[in-house]
Coordinates of C-alpha atoms in Angstrom, one line a residue:
M1 CA 0.0 0.0 0.0
A2 CA 2.8 2.4 0.9
G3 CA 4.4 1.7 -2.6
E4 CA 1.1 2.5 -4.3
K5 CA 0.7 5.8 -2.5
R6 CA 4.2 6.9 -3.5
G7 CA 3.6 5.8 -7.1
A8 CA 0.3 7.6 -7.2
S9 CA 1.8 10.8 -6.0
T10 CA 4.8 10.7 -8.4
P11 CA 3.1 12.3 -11.4
L12 CA 2.1 15.3 -9.3
L13 CA 5.6 15.6 -7.9
G14 CA 7.0 15.5 -11.4
L15 CA 5.3 18.8 -12.3
P16 CA 7.4 22.0 -12.2
D17 CA 6.9 24.4 -9.3
E18 CA 5.2 26.9 -11.6
L19 CA 2.4 24.4 -12.4
L20 CA 2.0 23.4 -8.8
E21 CA 1.7 27.0 -7.8
G22 CA -1.0 27.4 -10.4
I23 CA -2.9 24.4 -9.0
V24 CA -2.7 25.9 -5.5
Q25 CA -4.4 29.0 -6.7
Y26 CA -7.6 27.0 -7.1
L27 CA -7.5 25.5 -3.6
G28 CA -9.2 26.9 -0.5
P29 CA -7.3 27.6 2.7
H30 CA -8.0 24.1 4.3
D31 CA -7.0 22.3 1.1
T32 CA -3.9 24.5 0.8
Y33 CA -2.9 23.6 4.3
T34 CA -3.5 19.9 3.6
F35 CA -1.4 20.1 0.4
A36 CA 1.4 21.8 2.4
C37 CA 1.5 19.0 4.9
S38 CA 2.0 16.3 2.3
C39 CA 5.8 16.9 1.9
R40 CA 8.5 19.5 2.2
R41 CA 8.3 20.5 -1.5
M42 CA 4.5 21.1 -1.3
N43 CA 5.1 23.1 1.9
K44 CA 7.5 25.3 0.1
V45 CA 5.2 25.7 -2.9
T46 CA 2.3 26.8 -0.7
S47 CA 4.4 29.3 1.4
S48 CA 3.9 32.1 -1.1
S49 CA 2.6 35.3 0.5
L50 CA 0.4 35.9 -2.5
I51 CA -1.5 32.6 -1.8
W52 CA -2.1 33.4 1.8
R53 CA -2.9 37.0 1.2
R54 CA -5.7 35.8 -1.1
H55 CA -6.9 33.4 1.6
C56 CA -6.9 36.2 4.2
L57 CA -8.9 38.6 2.0
E58 CA -11.4 36.0 0.8
T59 CA -12.0 34.5 4.2
W60 CA -12.4 37.7 6.3
R61 CA -14.1 40.8 5.2
H62 CA -13.7 42.7 8.5
W63 CA -10.3 43.6 10.0
D64 CA -9.6 45.4 13.2
T65 CA -8.3 48.9 12.5
K66 CA -5.1 48.2 14.5
R67 CA -4.0 45.8 11.7
D68 CA -4.2 48.6 9.1
L69 CA -5.3 46.3 6.3
A70 CA -5.1 49.0 3.7
A71 CA -1.4 49.5 4.4
L72 CA -0.8 45.8 4.3
I73 CA -2.4 45.5 0.9
A74 CA -0.5 48.5 -0.5
Q75 CA 2.9 47.1 0.3
P76 CA 4.6 44.2 -1.6
P77 CA 3.1 40.8 -0.5
T78 CA 6.5 39.6 0.7
E79 CA 6.8 42.3 3.3
T80 CA 3.8 40.8 5.2
Q81 CA 3.7 37.4 6.9
W82 CA 0.3 36.6 5.3
R83 CA 0.5 32.9 6.2
Q84 CA 1.2 33.7 9.8
L85 CA -1.6 36.3 9.8
Y86 CA -4.0 33.7 8.4
S87 CA -3.0 31.3 11.1
E88 CA -3.5 33.9 13.8
R89 CA -7.0 34.8 12.6
A90 CA -8.0 31.2 12.2
R91 CA -6.8 30.5 15.8
N92 CA -8.7 33.5 17.0
D93 CA -11.9 32.2 15.3
R94 CA -11.5 28.9 17.1
E95 CA -11.0 30.6 20.5
I96 CA -14.0 32.9 19.9
S97 CA -16.2 29.9 19.0
A98 CA -15.2 28.2 22.2
F99 CA -16.0 31.4 24.2
F100 CA -19.3 31.7 22.4
N101 CA -20.4 28.2 23.1
E102 CA -19.4 28.6 26.8
M103 CA -21.4 31.8 27.0
L104 CA -24.5 30.1 25.7
S105 CA -24.2 27.2 28.1
T106 CA -24.8 29.1 31.4
Q107 CA -25.8 32.5 32.6
K108 CA -22.8 32.6 35.0
D109 CA -20.1 34.9 33.5
R110 CA -22.2 35.4 30.4
Y111 CA -21.5 39.1 30.1
H112 CA -17.8 38.6 31.0
R113 CA -17.6 36.2 28.0
I114 CA -19.4 38.6 25.8
E115 CA -16.8 41.2 26.7
R116 CA -14.0 38.7 25.9
I117 CA -15.5 38.1 22.5
A118 CA -16.1 41.8 21.8
S119 CA -12.5 42.6 22.7
Y120 CA -11.4 41.1 19.3
N121 CA -13.3 44.1 17.8
E122 CA -13.7 43.9 14.0
D123 CA -11.8 40.6 13.8
V124 CA -14.8 38.8 15.3
V125 CA -17.5 40.3 13.0
D126 CA -17.2 37.8 10.2
L127 CA -17.6 34.8 12.5
L128 CA -20.6 36.5 14.2
N129 CA -22.2 37.4 10.9
D130 CA -21.9 33.7 9.9
L131 CA -23.7 32.7 13.1
L132 CA -26.4 35.3 12.4
D133 CA -27.0 34.4 8.8
N134 CA -26.1 30.7 8.5
T135 CA -27.2 29.1 11.8
R136 CA -29.7 26.4 10.6
E137 CA -33.3 26.7 11.6
D138 CA -33.2 23.2 13.0
A139 CA -30.2 23.9 15.3
H140 CA -31.1 23.1 18.9
D141 CA -30.2 26.6 20.0
V142 CA -30.9 28.6 16.9
L143 CA -32.5 31.6 18.6
A144 CA -29.8 31.9 21.3
R145 CA -27.0 31.7 18.7
R146 CA -28.5 34.4 16.5
Y147 CA -29.4 36.7 19.3
H148 CA -26.1 36.6 21.1
A149 CA -24.1 36.9 17.8
G150 CA -26.1 40.1 17.1
T151 CA -25.7 41.3 20.6
V152 CA -21.9 41.1 20.5
I153 CA -21.8 42.9 17.1
A154 CA -24.1 45.6 18.5
S155 CA -21.9 46.0 21.6
I156 CA -18.8 46.4 19.5
N157 CA -20.5 49.1 17.5
R158 CA -21.8 51.0 20.6
S159 CA -18.3 50.9 22.0
K160 CA -17.0 52.7 18.9
A161 CA -19.7 55.3 19.1
V162 CA -19.0 56.0 22.8
E163 CA -15.3 56.3 22.1
T164 CA -16.1 59.0 19.5
W165 CA -18.2 61.0 22.0
L166 CA -15.6 60.6 24.7
S167 CA -13.0 62.0 22.3
I168 CA -15.3 65.1 21.8
E169 CA -15.6 65.4 25.6
A170 CA -11.8 65.3 25.9
G171 CA -11.5 68.2 23.5
M172 CA -10.1 66.1 20.6
S173 CA -10.8 67.0 17.0
V174 CA -13.7 64.9 15.6
E175 CA -15.3 65.4 12.2
L176 CA -19.0 66.2 12.3
E177 CA -20.0 63.2 10.2
D178 CA -18.1 61.0 12.7
A179 CA -19.9 62.5 15.7
L180 CA -23.3 62.2 14.1
G181 CA -22.5 58.9 12.4
A182 CA -21.8 57.4 15.8
Y183 CA -25.6 57.5 16.5
E184 CA -26.1 55.1 13.7
L185 CA -23.8 52.6 15.3
F186 CA -26.5 52.1 18.0
V187 CA -29.3 51.3 15.6
L188 CA -27.8 49.8 12.5
P189 CA -27.9 46.0 12.4
D190 CA -25.2 45.8 9.8
S191 CA -21.8 46.9 11.2
S192 CA -20.5 47.5 7.7
Q193 CA -22.8 50.6 7.5
G194 CA -20.9 52.6 10.0
C195 CA -18.7 55.7 9.7
G196 CA -16.6 54.1 7.0
Y197 CA -19.7 53.5 4.8
L198 CA -20.8 57.1 5.4
K199 CA -17.5 58.6 4.4
A200 CA -17.3 56.4 1.3
E201 CA -20.8 57.7 0.2
L202 CA -19.8 61.3 0.8
D203 CA -16.6 60.8 -1.2
Q204 CA -18.6 59.4 -4.1
I205 CA -21.1 62.3 -4.0
A206 CA -18.2 64.8 -4.1
Q207 CA -16.7 63.0 -7.0
R208 CA -20.0 63.0 -8.9
I209 CA -20.2 66.8 -8.4
R210 CA -16.7 67.2 -9.8
I211 CA -17.7 65.2 -12.9
C212 CA -20.8 67.3 -13.4
H213 CA -18.8 70.5 -13.1
P214 CA -15.3 69.9 -14.5
G215 CA -14.2 73.5 -14.2
M216 CA -15.4 73.9 -10.6
E217 CA -11.9 74.5 -9.1
A218 CA -11.8 77.9 -10.7
W219 CA -15.2 79.0 -9.5
S220 CA -15.8 81.5 -6.6
T221 CA -16.8 80.2 -3.2
R222 CA -20.4 81.4 -3.7
Q223 CA -20.7 79.6 -7.1
K224 CA -19.3 76.4 -5.6
A225 CA -21.6 76.6 -2.5
L226 CA -24.7 77.1 -4.6
A227 CA -23.8 74.4 -7.1
I228 CA -23.3 71.9 -4.3
A229 CA -26.7 72.8 -2.7
R230 CA -28.5 72.4 -6.1
Y231 CA -26.9 69.1 -6.8
L232 CA -27.8 67.7 -3.4
R233 CA -31.4 68.8 -3.6
C234 CA -31.7 67.6 -7.2
E235 CA -30.6 64.2 -6.1
N236 CA -32.8 64.3 -3.0
I237 CA -29.8 63.8 -0.8
V238 CA -30.9 66.6 1.4
G239 CA -34.4 67.8 2.4
M240 CA -37.5 65.7 3.1
L241 CA -40.1 64.3 0.7
N242 CA -42.8 63.8 3.3
E243 CA -42.8 66.6 5.9
G244 CA -45.7 64.8 7.6
Q245 CA -43.1 62.4 8.9
Y246 CA -40.8 65.2 10.1
H247 CA -40.0 63.7 13.5
A248 CA -39.8 60.1 12.3
L249 CA -36.8 58.5 14.0
Q250 CA -35.0 57.5 10.8
N251 CA -34.7 61.2 9.8
N252 CA -32.1 61.7 12.6
Y253 CA -29.5 59.5 10.8
L254 CA -27.2 60.7 8.0
S255 CA -27.4 57.4 6.0
T256 CA -31.1 57.6 5.7
A257 CA -30.6 60.4 3.2
F258 CA -28.9 58.0 0.9
K259 CA -31.7 55.4 1.0
E260 CA -35.0 57.0 1.9
H261 CA -34.1 60.6 0.8
S262 CA -35.3 62.1 4.0
S263 CA -33.5 63.9 6.8
L264 CA -33.9 66.7 9.4
P265 CA -32.4 70.1 8.6
L266 CA -29.5 69.4 10.9
Q267 CA -28.6 66.2 9.1
S268 CA -29.1 67.9 5.7
V269 CA -26.7 70.7 6.7
A270 CA -24.2 68.2 8.1
L271 CA -24.2 66.3 4.7
Y272 CA -23.9 69.5 2.8
C273 CA -21.0 70.7 4.9
A274 CA -19.2 67.3 4.6
V275 CA -19.5 67.3 0.8
A276 CA -18.6 71.0 0.6
R277 CA -15.4 70.4 2.6
R278 CA -14.4 67.6 0.2
L279 CA -14.7 70.2 -2.6
G280 CA -12.6 72.8 -1.0
V281 CA -15.5 74.9 0.5
D282 CA -15.3 76.0 4.1
A283 CA -18.8 75.2 5.3
S284 CA -20.1 74.6 8.8
P285 CA -23.5 74.3 10.5
S286 CA -24.9 77.1 12.5
N287 CA -26.8 76.5 15.7
Y288 CA -29.7 78.6 14.5
P289 CA -33.0 78.1 16.4
Q290 CA -35.6 75.9 14.9
R291 CA -33.7 75.1 11.7
V292 CA -30.0 74.6 11.3
H293 CA -28.4 76.6 8.4
A294 CA -25.0 76.2 6.7
V295 CA -22.4 78.9 7.1
V296 CA -20.0 79.2 4.1
S297 CA -16.9 81.3 4.7
E298 CA -14.2 82.6 2.4
S299 CA -11.1 81.6 4.3
S300 CA -8.5 83.0 1.9
N301 CA -7.8 86.8 1.6
R302 CA -10.5 87.1 -1.1
T303 CA -14.1 88.0 -1.2
I304 CA -16.8 85.3 -1.4
D305 CA -17.0 86.1 -5.2
A306 CA -13.3 85.5 -5.7
A307 CA -12.3 89.1 -6.0
E308 CA -9.1 90.3 -4.4
S309 CA -9.8 91.7 -0.9
T310 CA -8.8 95.3 -0.3
A311 CA -9.1 94.9 3.4
T312 CA -6.4 95.6 5.9
A313 CA -5.0 93.4 8.6
E314 CA -8.4 93.7 10.3
W315 CA -9.9 91.7 7.4
T316 CA -12.8 89.5 8.5
P317 CA -13.8 86.5 6.3
E318 CA -17.0 87.0 4.3
R319 CA -19.9 84.6 4.9
I320 CA -23.0 83.5 3.1
Y321 CA -25.8 81.3 4.5
L322 CA -27.7 78.5 2.9
D323 CA -30.7 76.3 4.0
P324 CA -30.0 73.1 1.9
W325 CA -32.9 71.4 3.6
G326 CA -35.5 73.8 2.3
S327 CA -33.9 75.6 -0.7
D328 CA -30.9 75.7 -3.1
E329 CA -30.8 79.5 -2.9
E330 CA -28.8 81.7 -0.6
V331 CA -30.4 83.0 2.6
S332 CA -29.7 86.6 3.5
E333 CA -28.0 87.5 6.8
D334 CA -30.5 90.3 7.3
H335 CA -33.4 87.8 7.0
L336 CA -31.8 85.5 9.6
R337 CA -31.2 88.4 12.0
T338 CA -34.7 89.7 11.6
R339 CA -36.1 86.2 12.5
L340 CA -33.8 86.1 15.6
A341 CA -35.2 89.4 16.7
Q342 CA -38.8 88.2 16.2
M343 CA -38.0 85.2 18.4
G344 CA -37.0 87.6 21.2
I345 CA -33.3 86.7 21.1
P346 CA -31.2 89.6 22.4
L347 CA -29.1 91.4 19.8
H348 CA -25.8 90.6 21.5
E349 CA -26.5 86.8 21.1
H350 CA -27.2 86.9 17.4
D351 CA -23.6 86.3 16.3
D352 CA -23.6 83.1 18.5
Y353 CA -26.5 81.7 16.4
L354 CA -25.1 82.9 13.0
G355 CA -21.5 81.8 13.4
P356 CA -20.2 78.3 12.8
A357 CA -21.3 75.9 15.5
S358 CA -19.0 73.4 17.3
V359 CA -19.2 69.6 16.8
I360 CA -20.3 69.2 20.4
E361 CA -23.3 71.6 19.9
M362 CA -24.5 69.7 16.9
T363 CA -24.0 66.3 18.7
R364 CA -26.1 67.6 21.6
R365 CA -28.8 69.0 19.4
T366 CA -29.0 65.6 17.6
A367 CA -29.5 64.0 21.0
R368 CA -32.4 66.3 21.7
N369 CA -34.0 65.6 18.3
I370 CA -33.7 61.8 18.9
M371 CA -35.4 62.3 22.3
V372 CA -38.4 64.0 20.6
S373 CA -38.5 61.3 17.9
V374 CA -38.5 58.4 20.3
E375 CA -41.1 60.0 22.6
E376 CA -43.3 60.5 19.6
A377 CA -42.7 57.0 18.3
R378 CA -43.8 55.5 21.7
H379 CA -47.2 57.1 21.3
R380 CA -47.8 55.8 17.7
P381 CA -49.6 52.6 16.8
A382 CA -47.1 49.7 16.5
S383 CA -47.7 49.5 12.7
Q384 CA -46.4 53.1 12.3
V385 CA -43.3 52.8 14.4
S386 CA -39.9 53.0 12.7
H387 CA -38.1 49.8 11.8
L388 CA -35.2 51.1 13.9
D389 CA -34.8 50.0 17.5
I390 CA -36.3 52.9 19.5
E391 CA -34.7 51.5 22.8
A392 CA -31.3 51.6 21.2
A393 CA -31.9 55.1 19.9
W394 CA -33.0 56.2 23.3
Y395 CA -29.9 54.6 24.8
S396 CA -27.6 56.5 22.4
M397 CA -29.3 59.8 23.4
L398 CA -28.7 59.0 27.1
W399 CA -25.0 58.3 26.5
V400 CA -24.6 61.6 24.8
M401 CA -26.5 63.4 27.6
V402 CA -24.2 61.9 30.2
I403 CA -20.9 62.3 28.3
L404 CA -21.5 65.7 26.7
G405 CA -24.4 67.1 28.7
Y406 CA -27.4 69.1 27.7
G407 CA -27.7 72.8 26.9
D408 CA -24.7 75.2 26.8
D409 CA -21.3 74.5 28.2
A410 CA -22.0 76.4 31.4
T411 CA -24.9 74.2 32.4
A412 CA -24.0 70.9 30.6
G413 CA -21.9 69.5 33.5
A414 CA -24.6 69.8 36.0
R415 CA -27.3 68.6 33.7
R416 CA -25.5 65.5 32.5
R417 CA -25.6 64.1 36.1
Q418 CA -29.4 64.1 35.9
F419 CA -29.3 61.5 33.1
I420 CA -27.1 59.0 35.0
P421 CA -30.0 57.1 36.6
Y422 CA -31.9 56.8 33.3
L423 CA -28.8 55.5 31.5
I424 CA -28.2 52.9 34.3
E425 CA -31.8 51.8 34.2
H426 CA -31.7 51.4 30.4
F427 CA -28.4 49.5 30.6
Q428 CA -29.8 47.1 33.2
T429 CA -33.1 46.5 31.3
H430 CA -32.0 46.3 27.7
F431 CA -28.2 46.3 27.4
P432 CA -26.6 44.4 30.3
E433 CA -23.8 43.2 28.0
D434 CA -22.5 46.8 28.0
L435 CA -21.0 46.5 31.5
G436 CA -17.5 47.1 30.2
L437 CA -18.8 50.3 28.5
L438 CA -20.3 51.5 31.8
E439 CA -16.9 51.2 33.4
K440 CA -15.9 54.3 31.4
L441 CA -18.3 56.5 33.3
P442 CA -16.7 56.9 36.7
A443 CA -13.7 58.7 35.2
L444 CA -16.1 61.4 33.9
F445 CA -17.2 62.2 37.4
E446 CA -13.9 62.0 39.3
G447 CA -14.2 64.0 42.5
Q448 CA -18.0 64.3 42.2
G449 CA -20.8 62.7 44.2
E450 CA -21.7 60.4 41.4
H451 CA -18.2 58.8 41.3
Q452 CA -18.5 56.3 44.1
P453 CA -22.1 55.2 43.4
L454 CA -21.1 54.4 39.8
L455 CA -18.2 52.3 41.0
D456 CA -20.4 50.5 43.5
M457 CA -23.0 49.8 40.8
I458 CA -20.3 48.4 38.5
V459 CA -18.9 46.1 41.2
A460 CA -22.4 44.9 42.1
S461 CA -23.1 44.1 38.4
R462 CA -19.8 42.3 38.1
N463 CA -20.5 40.2 41.2
S464 CA -24.0 39.4 39.9
D465 CA -22.6 38.2 36.5
C466 CA -20.1 35.9 38.0
A467 CA -22.4 34.4 40.7
E468 CA -24.1 31.1 40.3
R469 CA -27.9 31.5 39.8
V470 CA -30.1 30.4 42.6
A471 CA -32.2 27.5 41.4
R472 CA -36.0 27.9 41.9
S473 CA -37.7 24.5 41.8
R474 CA -41.4 23.9 41.5
S475 CA -41.7 22.0 44.7
A476 CA -43.4 23.7 47.7
P477 CA -43.8 26.6 48.2
N478 CA -43.8 27.1 44.4
A479 CA -46.0 24.2 43.4
G480 CA -48.9 26.4 42.6
V481 CA -47.2 28.3 39.8
M482 CA -49.3 27.3 36.7
Y483 CA -47.3 28.7 33.8
K484 CA -43.7 28.0 32.8
I485 CA -40.7 29.8 31.5
G486 CA -41.1 30.1 27.7
H487 CA -44.9 30.1 27.6
Y488 CA -46.3 32.5 25.0
F489 CA -49.4 34.4 26.0
R490 CA -51.8 37.3 25.4
H491 CA -52.7 39.7 28.2
K492 CA -56.4 39.2 28.9
R493 CA -57.1 42.9 29.7
Y494 CA -54.6 44.8 27.5
S495 CA -54.3 42.4 24.6
Y496 CA -50.5 42.6 24.1
D497 CA -48.5 39.5 23.5
G498 CA -45.4 38.3 25.4
F499 CA -43.4 35.4 26.8
I500 CA -42.6 34.4 30.4
V501 CA -39.0 34.7 31.6
G502 CA -39.5 34.5 35.4
W503 CA -42.1 33.9 38.1
D504 CA -42.8 34.3 41.8
A505 CA -45.2 32.2 43.8
H506 CA -46.7 35.5 45.2
C507 CA -46.4 39.1 44.2
N508 CA -42.9 40.1 45.1
A509 CA -43.2 43.8 44.2
G510 CA -42.9 46.6 46.7
P511 CA -45.9 48.1 48.5
R512 CA -45.9 51.3 46.4
W513 CA -46.1 49.3 43.1
I514 CA -48.8 47.1 44.6
A515 CA -50.8 50.1 45.5
Q516 CA -50.2 51.9 42.3
M517 CA -51.2 48.9 40.2
R518 CA -54.2 48.1 42.5
V519 CA -53.0 44.5 42.8
D520 CA -55.3 44.0 45.9
D521 CA -58.3 44.8 43.7
L522 CA -57.7 41.8 41.5
P523 CA -60.0 38.8 42.2
R524 CA -57.0 36.7 43.3
G525 CA -55.0 39.6 44.8
R526 CA -51.3 39.6 45.7
E527 CA -51.2 36.0 46.8
Q528 CA -51.5 34.5 43.3
P529 CA -48.3 33.8 41.2
F530 CA -46.8 36.8 39.3
Y531 CA -44.7 36.5 36.2
N532 CA -41.8 38.5 34.7
I533 CA -42.6 38.8 31.0
V534 CA -41.2 40.4 27.9
A535 CA -43.9 42.1 25.8
D536 CA -44.0 42.6 22.0
D537 CA -43.1 46.3 22.5
K538 CA -39.8 45.1 24.1
S539 CA -40.8 46.3 27.5
T540 CA -40.5 44.1 30.6
R541 CA -43.5 43.7 32.9
Y542 CA -44.8 42.0 36.0
V543 CA -48.1 40.2 35.3
A544 CA -50.7 38.5 37.6
E545 CA -51.4 34.9 36.7
E546 CA -55.1 35.6 36.2
N547 CA -54.3 38.0 33.4
I548 CA -52.4 35.4 31.3
E549 CA -54.0 33.5 28.5
L550 CA -51.8 31.1 26.5
I551 CA -52.1 31.4 22.7
Q552 CA -51.5 28.6 20.2
V553 CA -49.7 30.5 17.4
K554 CA -46.1 31.1 16.6
P555 CA -44.8 34.4 18.1
S556 CA -44.2 37.5 16.0
G557 CA -40.9 38.3 14.4
V558 CA -40.2 40.9 17.0
L559 CA -40.6 38.4 19.9
M560 CA -38.6 35.7 18.1
D561 CA -35.7 38.2 17.8
L562 CA -35.9 39.0 21.5
A563 CA -36.4 35.4 22.6
G564 CA -32.8 34.4 22.1
R565 CA -31.8 36.3 25.2
Y566 CA -33.6 33.6 27.3
F567 CA -34.4 30.7 25.0
K568 CA -32.8 28.2 22.7
R569 CA -35.6 27.7 20.2
W570 CA -39.4 27.7 19.6
E571 CA -41.0 24.3 19.8
D572 CA -44.1 23.9 17.6
S573 CA -45.0 20.7 19.4
T574 CA -45.3 22.3 22.8
Q575 CA -46.2 25.8 21.7
K576 CA -43.5 27.3 23.9
F577 CA -39.9 28.3 23.9
E578 CA -37.2 25.9 25.2
S579 CA -35.5 27.6 28.1
N580 CA -31.9 28.6 28.1
I581 CA -32.1 29.8 31.7
R582 CA -32.5 26.4 33.4
D583 CA -29.7 27.1 35.8
E584 CA -32.3 29.5 37.4
Y585 CA -35.5 27.6 36.7
P586 CA -34.4 23.9 36.4
D587 CA -37.9 22.5 36.3
D588 CA -39.1 24.6 33.4

């Protein structure tokens, strides 16, 4: 047999290296590795950096920024150890898969493991996307795998956004599109549509304008500014097609303008300024009341119409104003000043509203707009609510309010402390995997009263995560609990749907909640079992047993998406979810 194997391989070994290298070009990474292990010559043939560069780039789309992939691609292949890089990333994927499986198996240390996985940053995204998109429907833990894969990706994105806002708070230079684009990292399900995507789109728009106006470089600043506004409005990149949806949540995000051709004035101006700067025009937003305007300045020693300035050393740059959201024409400064006077704004404050606004001002103003949009969305019928996650949007607003504050610089510091309890509550209810992100907060309040309580909260959360769950059996005194973890129900009185994620044999709420909810007026009162549930509006509630009615249909898509936090899969045969929190409720 050994002789037959050697004879069978002889024809291949008889080929010149050039042909063998050509064959290897058609092999995937696993087959290339197997080929390399067959003998020393094959190992040498497969050691080419070009081969392993191809495997790296075809296997992984996402790369952590610290690797500087663009620089690696730009330099000659032999200057990078591509084979070693492939081995490193493949090893990382194996380690991450092990962490992920451990994380699914128990609630103990679950958030610590999520942090470990998220610490790989962009290097982990391809593996997680594969779990999201390709986990089989018949997998025993399909919901848990998809949910937690998405959770880690979202946590990585939120971390990037918070780092951007912390940079602003620290006084570092941050582009406006990065500051506003960070909001999108809280609500976009696809990590590829982050700030990099936004910048690429803006680059392409600027290039299209150059193509439309080949002699543009020689134009005056006024001509360029107006041409840019006309192009953006003609292409529906700025403005709003349906002003009846003015406060719709999606209008607060820059990328919405590329897809749905709708944005608020602030976002329209931010897009205008970003494109204008790419075309050599000095444009900034103004913090004008009610509607943000663009301020275009002539930064060189020339007039806005390109004439040589005759001014002395006291020369002040000329400005013009535009409202790209509402018009492609120039807005006169006199008109803007008249409106400020009509609003009752003192004359000495007019220049503050007419001059270029800072990035921090626009970031705060966006937070206030998101607050309005979410509050409005919460009062709309479910069928009219944005496809974006309103809880994630609200969470982003809270982060900005705590990091950057609300109002002007003089009052922002005091006001941001008011938002800490709301941020903590939202974190604990909806985003407990962000514990590592919360650890960035105490440093912002060093020497202030909030510092120690924040540290104590973080320690308590860490201790809770690493603690074994206390098992709650169905033996006495819990034998009377009728429904189980994973049951899907409709509320008898309020008609919302939800699923059960916890229970108490008797009402375990405080006396104030019991009085407020009039629990003692219920036919079975406070002594009946009560259930922790997740409703189809993503809220968590505490429901009396007498108000629960099981329903025999498959849950909605919204609930199926949420279910993976607690369950492995939906079972048609039992009409309930299979629990993934059995360490806490072993009999369910």
